[in-house]
Amino acid sequence: MEKTTKPRKKDKRSIATERAIKSCLLSALKERRFADLTVSEICRTSGLTRATFYQHYGSLADVLDEILDDMTDEMGDVPLEMCESCSGARRAPRSAREWRGMPFCHFYASRNPYQPLLEDNSIAERLIERVVDRNLDELMLSIRRRHPDTTVEMLQLRYLNIFRISGCLAAAKAAKRNGHDWSLVQPALDSAIVAALETLD
């Protein structure tokens, strides 16, 4: 019989080291795109050796994936109903815990530590797919509660949701870039998204 091994529990030092690496990567993304960063640069900023870095991560992409996991865990699930309940919201969330379960456009507008990820177009697709996959089951449940006879399949819904979140992020970025008040734009987009998802049969 094959023996299964449990993942080793991380000690405080390992947790602190990985937190430092992730923090350095997020800080570096405020100035440069992820595609332009190197392990050497992150090590130099964090004061760690390359050997220490590679004890914890195989590459910067592994660090990025862990940060994305942290972000989606903090965001929580965003079912279809959240688009409706957030329509008409007049302000962005201010504190770290206010954004849990909010639609992606609100998360983008909030003052959150993951903002550099959301601004970097070189990792936008990877980020959006991570958010979509985190919320896909809950979105399907939302649709099935409303339309028990729906024939939409999970794969179709996945790509519809990539389309939905990509569009929300692009619109929120454009509003920010042009100095427009997102709270005046967002309710109309939410209504359109909910109406479109209601047509799925």
Coordinates of N, CA and C in Angstrom, one line a residue:
M1 N 0.8 -1.2 0.0 CA 0.0 0.0 0.0 C 0.9 1.3 0.0
E2 N 0.5 2.2 -0.9 CA 1.3 3.4 -1.0 C 1.1 4.4 0.2
K3 N 2.2 4.9 0.7 CA 2.2 5.7 1.8 C 2.0 7.2 1.4
T4 N 1.0 7.8 2.0 CA 0.8 9.3 1.6 C 1.5 10.1 2.6
T5 N 2.1 11.2 2.1 CA 2.8 12.1 3.0 C 2.0 13.4 3.2
K6 N 1.9 13.8 4.4 CA 1.2 15.1 4.7 C 2.1 16.3 4.4
P7 N 1.5 17.4 3.8 CA 2.4 18.5 3.6 C 3.0 19.0 5.0
R8 N 4.3 19.4 4.9 CA 4.9 19.8 6.2 C 4.4 21.1 6.6
K9 N 4.2 21.3 7.9 CA 3.7 22.5 8.5 C 4.9 23.5 8.5
K10 N 4.6 24.8 8.0 CA 5.7 25.7 8.0 C 6.0 26.3 9.3
D11 N 7.2 26.5 9.6 CA 7.6 27.2 10.9 C 7.5 28.7 10.7
K12 N 7.6 29.4 11.9 CA 7.4 30.9 11.9 C 8.4 31.6 11.0
R13 N 9.6 31.0 11.0 CA 10.7 31.6 10.2 C 10.4 31.5 8.7
S14 N 9.9 30.3 8.3 CA 9.6 30.2 6.8 C 8.4 31.1 6.4
I15 N 7.4 31.2 7.3 CA 6.3 32.0 7.0 C 6.7 33.5 6.9
A16 N 7.6 33.9 7.8 CA 8.1 35.3 7.8 C 8.9 35.5 6.5
T17 N 9.7 34.6 6.1 CA 10.5 34.7 4.9 C 9.7 34.8 3.6
E18 N 8.6 34.0 3.5 CA 7.8 34.0 2.4 C 6.9 35.3 2.4
R19 N 6.5 35.7 3.5 CA 5.8 37.0 3.6 C 6.7 38.2 3.1
A20 N 8.0 38.1 3.5 CA 8.9 39.2 3.0 C 9.1 39.2 1.5
I21 N 9.2 38.0 1.0 CA 9.4 37.8 -0.5 C 8.1 38.4 -1.2
K22 N 6.9 38.0 -0.7 CA 5.7 38.4 -1.4 C 5.5 39.9 -1.3
S23 N 5.9 40.5 -0.1 CA 5.8 41.9 0.1 C 6.7 42.7 -0.8
C24 N 7.9 42.2 -1.0 CA 8.9 42.8 -1.9 C 8.4 42.8 -3.4
L25 N 7.8 41.6 -3.7 CA 7.3 41.5 -5.1 C 6.2 42.5 -5.3
L26 N 5.2 42.6 -4.4 CA 4.2 43.6 -4.5 C 4.7 45.0 -4.6
S27 N 5.7 45.3 -3.8 CA 6.3 46.7 -3.8 C 7.0 47.0 -5.1
A28 N 7.7 46.0 -5.6 CA 8.4 46.1 -6.9 C 7.4 46.4 -8.0
L29 N 6.2 45.8 -7.9 CA 5.2 46.0 -9.0 C 4.6 47.4 -9.0
K30 N 4.9 48.2 -8.0 CA 4.4 49.6 -8.1 C 5.2 50.4 -9.1
E31 N 6.4 49.9 -9.3 CA 7.3 50.6 -10.2 C 7.5 50.0 -11.6
R32 N 7.5 48.6 -11.6 CA 7.8 47.9 -12.8 C 6.8 46.7 -13.1
R33 N 6.7 46.3 -14.4 CA 5.8 45.2 -14.7 C 6.4 43.9 -14.2
F34 N 5.6 43.0 -13.9 CA 6.0 41.6 -13.4 C 7.0 41.0 -14.4
A35 N 6.7 41.2 -15.7 CA 7.5 40.6 -16.8 C 9.0 41.1 -16.8
D36 N 9.2 42.3 -16.2 CA 10.5 42.9 -16.1 C 11.3 42.6 -14.9
L37 N 10.7 41.9 -13.9 CA 11.3 41.7 -12.6 C 12.2 40.4 -12.6
T38 N 13.2 40.4 -11.8 CA 14.1 39.2 -11.7 C 14.1 38.7 -10.2
V39 N 14.5 37.5 -10.0 CA 14.7 36.9 -8.7 C 15.8 37.7 -8.0
S40 N 16.9 38.1 -8.7 CA 18.0 38.8 -8.1 C 17.5 40.1 -7.5
E41 N 16.7 40.8 -8.2 CA 16.2 42.1 -7.8 C 15.3 41.9 -6.5
I42 N 14.5 40.9 -6.5 CA 13.7 40.7 -5.3 C 14.5 40.3 -4.1
C43 N 15.6 39.5 -4.3 CA 16.5 39.1 -3.2 C 17.3 40.3 -2.7
R44 N 17.7 41.2 -3.6 CA 18.4 42.3 -3.2 C 17.6 43.3 -2.3
T45 N 16.3 43.4 -2.7 CA 15.4 44.3 -2.0 C 15.0 43.7 -0.6
S46 N 14.8 42.4 -0.6 CA 14.4 41.8 0.7 C 15.6 41.4 1.6
G47 N 16.8 41.5 1.1 CA 18.0 41.2 1.9 C 18.2 39.7 2.0
L48 N 17.6 38.9 1.1 CA 17.7 37.4 1.2 C 18.7 37.0 0.1
T49 N 19.2 35.8 0.3 CA 20.1 35.3 -0.8 C 19.2 34.5 -1.8
R50 N 19.8 34.3 -3.0 CA 19.1 33.5 -4.0 C 18.8 32.1 -3.5
A51 N 19.8 31.5 -2.7 CA 19.6 30.2 -2.1 C 18.4 30.1 -1.2
T52 N 18.2 31.2 -0.4 CA 17.0 31.2 0.5 C 15.8 31.3 -0.3
F53 N 15.8 32.2 -1.4 CA 14.6 32.3 -2.2 C 14.2 31.0 -2.8
Y54 N 15.2 30.2 -3.3 CA 14.9 29.0 -4.0 C 14.5 27.8 -3.0
Q55 N 14.8 28.0 -1.7 CA 14.3 27.1 -0.7 C 12.8 27.1 -0.6
H56 N 12.3 28.3 -1.0 CA 10.8 28.5 -0.8 C 10.0 28.5 -2.0
Y57 N 10.6 29.0 -3.1 CA 9.9 29.2 -4.4 C 10.8 28.7 -5.6
G58 N 10.2 28.2 -6.6 CA 10.9 27.8 -7.8 C 11.2 28.9 -8.7
S59 N 10.3 29.9 -8.7 CA 10.4 31.1 -9.6 C 9.6 32.2 -9.1
L60 N 9.7 33.3 -9.7 CA 8.8 34.5 -9.4 C 7.4 34.2 -9.7
A61 N 7.2 33.3 -10.7 CA 5.8 33.0 -11.1 C 5.1 32.2 -9.9
D62 N 5.9 31.4 -9.2 CA 5.4 30.7 -8.0 C 5.0 31.7 -6.9
V63 N 5.8 32.7 -6.7 CA 5.5 33.8 -5.7 C 4.2 34.5 -6.2
L64 N 4.1 34.8 -7.4 CA 2.9 35.5 -7.9 C 1.7 34.6 -7.7
D65 N 1.8 33.4 -8.0 CA 0.6 32.5 -7.8 C 0.2 32.4 -6.4
E66 N 1.1 32.5 -5.5 CA 0.7 32.4 -4.0 C 0.1 33.8 -3.6
I67 N 0.6 34.9 -4.2 CA 0.0 36.2 -3.9 C -1.5 36.2 -4.5
L68 N -1.6 35.6 -5.7 CA -3.0 35.6 -6.2 C -3.9 34.7 -5.4
D69 N -3.4 33.6 -4.9 CA -4.2 32.8 -4.0 C -4.6 33.6 -2.7
D70 N -3.6 34.3 -2.1 CA -3.9 35.2 -1.0 C -5.0 36.2 -1.3
M71 N -4.9 36.8 -2.5 CA -5.9 37.8 -2.9 C -7.3 37.2 -3.1
T72 N -7.4 36.1 -3.8 CA -8.7 35.5 -4.0 C -9.3 35.0 -2.7
D73 N -8.5 34.5 -1.8 CA -9.0 34.1 -0.5 C -9.6 35.3 0.3
E74 N -8.9 36.4 0.2 CA -9.4 37.6 0.9 C -10.6 38.2 0.3
M75 N -10.7 38.1 -1.1 CA -11.9 38.6 -1.8 C -13.1 37.7 -1.5
G76 N -12.9 36.4 -1.3 CA -14.1 35.5 -1.0 C -14.9 35.3 -2.3
D77 N -16.0 34.7 -2.2 CA -16.9 34.3 -3.3 C -17.8 35.5 -3.7
V78 N -17.9 35.7 -5.0 CA -18.8 36.8 -5.5 C -19.9 36.3 -6.4
P79 N -21.0 35.9 -5.7 CA -22.1 35.3 -6.5 C -22.8 36.4 -7.4
L80 N -23.7 36.0 -8.3 CA -24.4 36.9 -9.1 C -25.1 38.0 -8.4
E81 N -25.7 37.6 -7.2 CA -26.5 38.5 -6.5 C -25.7 39.7 -6.0
M82 N -24.4 39.6 -5.8 CA -23.6 40.7 -5.4 C -23.6 41.8 -6.4
C83 N -23.7 41.6 -7.7 CA -23.8 42.6 -8.6 C -25.1 43.5 -8.4
E84 N -26.2 42.8 -8.1 CA -27.4 43.5 -7.8 C -27.4 44.3 -6.6
S85 N -26.9 43.7 -5.5 CA -26.9 44.4 -4.2 C -25.9 45.5 -4.1
C86 N -24.9 45.5 -5.0 CA -23.9 46.6 -5.0 C -24.3 47.7 -6.0
S87 N -25.3 47.4 -6.8 CA -25.7 48.5 -7.7 C -26.1 49.7 -6.9
G88 N -25.6 50.9 -7.4 CA -25.9 52.1 -6.7 C -25.0 52.4 -5.5
A89 N -24.0 51.6 -5.2 CA -23.1 51.9 -4.1 C -22.4 53.2 -4.5
R90 N -22.3 54.1 -3.5 CA -21.7 55.4 -3.7 C -20.3 55.6 -3.3
R91 N -19.7 54.6 -2.7 CA -18.3 54.7 -2.3 C -17.6 53.4 -2.4
A92 N -16.3 53.5 -2.6 CA -15.4 52.3 -2.6 C -15.2 51.9 -1.1
P93 N -15.0 50.6 -0.9 CA -14.7 50.1 0.5 C -13.4 50.7 1.0
R94 N -13.3 51.1 2.3 CA -12.2 51.8 2.8 C -11.2 50.8 3.6
S95 N -11.7 49.8 4.2 CA -10.9 49.0 5.0 C -10.7 47.6 4.4
A96 N -9.7 46.9 4.9 CA -9.3 45.6 4.3 C -10.5 44.6 4.3
R97 N -11.3 44.6 5.3 CA -12.3 43.6 5.4 C -13.6 44.0 4.7
E98 N -13.8 45.3 4.3 CA -15.0 45.7 3.7 C -15.1 45.1 2.3
W99 N -14.0 44.7 1.7 CA -14.1 44.2 0.3 C -14.5 42.8 0.1
R100 N -14.6 42.0 1.2 CA -14.8 40.6 1.1 C -16.2 40.3 0.4
G101 N -16.2 39.5 -0.6 CA -17.4 39.2 -1.3 C -17.9 40.3 -2.2
M102 N -17.2 41.3 -2.5 CA -17.6 42.4 -3.4 C -17.3 42.1 -4.8
P103 N -18.0 42.6 -5.7 CA -17.7 42.4 -7.2 C -16.3 42.9 -7.5
F104 N -15.7 42.4 -8.5 CA -14.3 42.7 -8.8 C -14.0 44.2 -9.0
C105 N -15.0 44.9 -9.7 CA -14.8 46.3 -9.9 C -14.7 47.1 -8.6
H106 N -15.4 46.7 -7.6 CA -15.3 47.4 -6.3 C -13.9 47.1 -5.7
F107 N -13.5 45.8 -5.8 CA -12.2 45.4 -5.3 C -11.1 46.3 -5.9
Y108 N -11.2 46.5 -7.2 CA -10.2 47.3 -7.9 C -10.2 48.7 -7.4
A109 N -11.4 49.2 -7.1 CA -11.6 50.6 -6.6 C -11.2 50.8 -5.2
S110 N -11.1 49.7 -4.4 CA -10.8 49.8 -3.0 C -9.3 50.1 -2.8
R111 N -9.0 50.5 -1.6 CA -7.6 50.7 -1.2 C -7.0 49.4 -0.6
N112 N -6.6 48.5 -1.5 CA -6.2 47.2 -1.0 C -4.7 47.0 -1.4
P113 N -4.0 46.1 -0.7 CA -2.6 45.9 -0.9 C -2.2 45.3 -2.3
Y114 N -3.3 44.7 -2.9 CA -3.0 44.0 -4.2 C -3.2 44.9 -5.4
Q115 N -3.3 46.2 -5.2 CA -3.5 47.2 -6.3 C -2.4 47.1 -7.4
P116 N -1.1 46.9 -7.0 CA -0.1 46.7 -8.1 C -0.4 45.6 -9.0
L117 N -1.0 44.5 -8.6 CA -1.3 43.3 -9.4 C -2.4 43.8 -10.4
L118 N -3.4 44.5 -9.9 CA -4.5 44.9 -10.8 C -4.1 45.9 -11.8
E119 N -3.0 46.7 -11.6 CA -2.6 47.7 -12.6 C -1.7 47.1 -13.7
D120 N -1.1 45.9 -13.4 CA -0.1 45.3 -14.3 C -0.8 44.5 -15.4
N121 N -0.8 45.1 -16.6 CA -1.4 44.4 -17.8 C -0.7 43.1 -18.2
S122 N 0.6 43.0 -17.8 CA 1.3 41.8 -18.2 C 0.9 40.5 -17.4
I123 N 0.1 40.7 -16.3 CA -0.4 39.6 -15.6 C -1.9 39.6 -15.5
A124 N -2.6 40.5 -16.2 CA -4.0 40.6 -16.1 C -4.8 39.3 -16.4
E125 N -4.4 38.6 -17.4 CA -5.1 37.4 -17.8 C -5.0 36.3 -16.7
R126 N -3.8 36.2 -16.2 CA -3.6 35.2 -15.2 C -4.4 35.5 -13.9
L127 N -4.4 36.8 -13.6 CA -5.2 37.2 -12.4 C -6.7 37.0 -12.6
I128 N -7.2 37.4 -13.8 CA -8.6 37.3 -14.0 C -9.0 35.8 -14.0
E129 N -8.3 34.9 -14.6 CA -8.6 33.5 -14.6 C -8.6 33.0 -13.2
R130 N -7.7 33.4 -12.3 CA -7.7 32.9 -10.9 C -9.0 33.4 -10.2
V131 N -9.4 34.6 -10.4 CA -10.6 35.1 -9.8 C -11.8 34.4 -10.3
V132 N -11.9 34.2 -11.6 CA -13.0 33.5 -12.2 C -13.1 32.1 -11.7
D133 N -12.0 31.3 -11.6 CA -12.1 29.9 -11.2 C -12.5 29.9 -9.7
R134 N -12.1 30.8 -8.9 CA -12.4 30.9 -7.5 C -14.0 31.0 -7.3
N135 N -14.6 31.8 -8.2 CA -16.0 32.1 -8.0 C -17.0 31.4 -8.9
L136 N -16.4 30.5 -9.8 CA -17.3 29.8 -10.8 C -18.4 29.0 -10.2
D137 N -18.1 28.1 -9.2 CA -19.1 27.3 -8.7 C -20.2 28.1 -8.1
E138 N -19.9 29.1 -7.3 CA -20.9 29.9 -6.7 C -21.8 30.7 -7.7
L139 N -21.1 31.1 -8.8 CA -21.9 31.8 -9.9 C -22.9 30.8 -10.5
M140 N -22.4 29.6 -10.8 CA -23.3 28.6 -11.4 C -24.5 28.3 -10.4
L141 N -24.3 28.2 -9.1 CA -25.3 28.0 -8.2 C -26.3 29.2 -8.2
S142 N -25.8 30.4 -8.3 CA -26.7 31.6 -8.4 C -27.6 31.5 -9.6
I143 N -27.0 31.1 -10.7 CA -27.8 31.0 -12.0 C -28.9 29.9 -11.9
R144 N -28.5 28.8 -11.3 CA -29.4 27.6 -11.2 C -30.5 27.9 -10.2
R145 N -30.2 28.7 -9.2 CA -31.3 29.1 -8.2 C -32.4 29.9 -8.9
R146 N -32.0 30.7 -9.9 CA -32.9 31.5 -10.6 C -33.6 30.8 -11.8
H147 N -32.8 29.9 -12.4 CA -33.2 29.2 -13.6 C -32.9 27.7 -13.5
P148 N -33.7 27.0 -12.8 CA -33.4 25.6 -12.5 C -33.3 24.7 -13.8
D149 N -33.9 25.2 -14.9 CA -33.8 24.4 -16.1 C -32.7 24.9 -17.1
T150 N -31.8 25.7 -16.6 CA -30.7 26.2 -17.4 C -29.9 25.0 -18.0
T151 N -29.5 25.3 -19.3 CA -28.6 24.3 -19.9 C -27.2 24.8 -20.1
V152 N -26.9 25.9 -19.5 CA -25.5 26.5 -19.6 C -24.6 25.5 -18.9
E153 N -23.4 25.3 -19.6 CA -22.4 24.4 -19.0 C -21.3 25.2 -18.4
M154 N -20.6 24.5 -17.5 CA -19.6 25.1 -16.7 C -18.5 25.8 -17.6
L155 N -18.1 25.1 -18.6 CA -17.1 25.7 -19.5 C -17.5 27.0 -20.2
Q156 N -18.8 27.0 -20.6 CA -19.4 28.2 -21.2 C -19.4 29.3 -20.2
L157 N -19.8 29.0 -19.0 CA -19.9 30.0 -17.9 C -18.6 30.5 -17.6
R158 N -17.5 29.7 -17.6 CA -16.2 30.1 -17.3 C -15.7 31.2 -18.2
Y159 N -16.0 31.0 -19.5 CA -15.5 32.0 -20.5 C -16.4 33.3 -20.5
L160 N -17.7 33.1 -20.2 CA -18.5 34.3 -20.0 C -18.1 35.1 -18.9
N161 N -17.6 34.4 -17.8 CA -17.2 35.2 -16.6 C -15.8 35.8 -16.8
I162 N -15.0 35.2 -17.6 CA -13.7 35.9 -18.0 C -14.0 37.1 -18.8
F163 N -15.0 37.0 -19.7 CA -15.4 38.2 -20.5 C -16.0 39.3 -19.6
R164 N -16.8 38.9 -18.6 CA -17.4 39.8 -17.7 C -16.4 40.5 -16.8
I165 N -15.5 39.8 -16.2 CA -14.5 40.4 -15.3 C -13.5 41.2 -16.1
S166 N -13.1 40.8 -17.3 CA -12.1 41.5 -18.1 C -12.7 42.9 -18.4
G167 N -14.0 42.9 -18.8 CA -14.7 44.1 -19.2 C -14.8 45.1 -18.0
C168 N -15.2 44.5 -16.8 CA -15.3 45.3 -15.6 C -14.0 46.0 -15.3
L169 N -12.9 45.2 -15.3 CA -11.6 45.8 -15.0 C -11.1 46.8 -16.0
A170 N -11.4 46.6 -17.3 CA -11.0 47.5 -18.3 C -11.8 48.8 -18.1
A171 N -13.1 48.7 -17.8 CA -13.9 49.9 -17.6 C -13.5 50.7 -16.4
A172 N -13.2 50.0 -15.3 CA -12.8 50.6 -14.0 C -11.4 51.3 -14.2
K173 N -10.5 50.7 -15.0 CA -9.2 51.3 -15.2 C -9.4 52.6 -16.1
A174 N -10.3 52.5 -17.1 CA -10.5 53.7 -18.0 C -11.1 54.8 -17.2
A175 N -12.1 54.5 -16.3 CA -12.7 55.6 -15.4 C -11.6 56.2 -14.6
K176 N -10.7 55.4 -14.0 CA -9.7 56.0 -13.1 C -8.7 56.8 -13.9
R177 N -8.3 56.3 -15.1 CA -7.4 57.0 -16.0 C -7.9 58.4 -16.4
N178 N -9.3 58.4 -16.7 CA -9.9 59.6 -17.2 C -10.4 60.5 -16.1
G179 N -10.3 60.1 -14.8 CA -10.7 60.9 -13.7 C -12.2 61.0 -13.5
H180 N -12.9 59.9 -14.0 CA -14.4 59.8 -13.8 C -14.8 59.1 -12.6
D181 N -15.9 59.5 -12.0 CA -16.4 58.8 -10.8 C -16.9 57.5 -11.1
W182 N -16.2 56.4 -10.6 CA -16.7 55.1 -10.9 C -18.1 54.8 -10.3
S183 N -18.5 55.4 -9.2 CA -19.8 55.1 -8.7 C -20.9 55.6 -9.6
L184 N -20.6 56.5 -10.5 CA -21.6 56.9 -11.5 C -21.8 56.0 -12.7
V185 N -20.7 55.3 -12.9 CA -20.6 54.3 -14.1 C -21.1 52.9 -13.7
Q186 N -20.6 52.5 -12.6 CA -20.7 51.1 -12.1 C -22.2 50.5 -12.1
P187 N -23.2 51.3 -11.5 CA -24.5 50.8 -11.5 C -25.1 50.3 -12.8
A188 N -24.8 51.1 -13.9 CA -25.3 50.8 -15.2 C -24.7 49.5 -15.7
L189 N -23.4 49.3 -15.4 CA -22.7 48.1 -15.9 C -23.2 46.9 -15.1
D190 N -23.4 47.0 -13.8 CA -23.9 45.9 -13.0 C -25.3 45.5 -13.5
S191 N -26.1 46.5 -13.8 CA -27.5 46.1 -14.3 C -27.4 45.4 -15.6
A192 N -26.5 45.8 -16.5 CA -26.3 45.1 -17.8 C -25.8 43.7 -17.6
I193 N -24.8 43.5 -16.7 CA -24.2 42.2 -16.4 C -25.3 41.3 -15.9
V194 N -26.1 41.7 -14.9 CA -27.2 40.9 -14.4 C -28.2 40.5 -15.4
A195 N -28.6 41.5 -16.2 CA -29.6 41.3 -17.3 C -29.0 40.3 -18.3
A196 N -27.8 40.4 -18.6 CA -27.2 39.4 -19.6 C -27.2 38.0 -19.0
L197 N -26.8 37.9 -17.7 CA -26.7 36.5 -17.1 C -28.1 35.9 -16.9
E198 N -29.1 36.8 -16.8 CA -30.5 36.3 -16.7 C -31.0 35.7 -18.0
T199 N -30.4 36.0 -19.1 CA -30.8 35.4 -20.4 C -30.3 34.0 -20.6
L200 N -29.4 33.5 -19.7 CA -28.9 32.2 -19.9 C -30.0 31.2 -19.7
D201 N -30.2 30.3 -20.7 CA -31.2 29.2 -20.5 C -30.7 27.9 -20.8

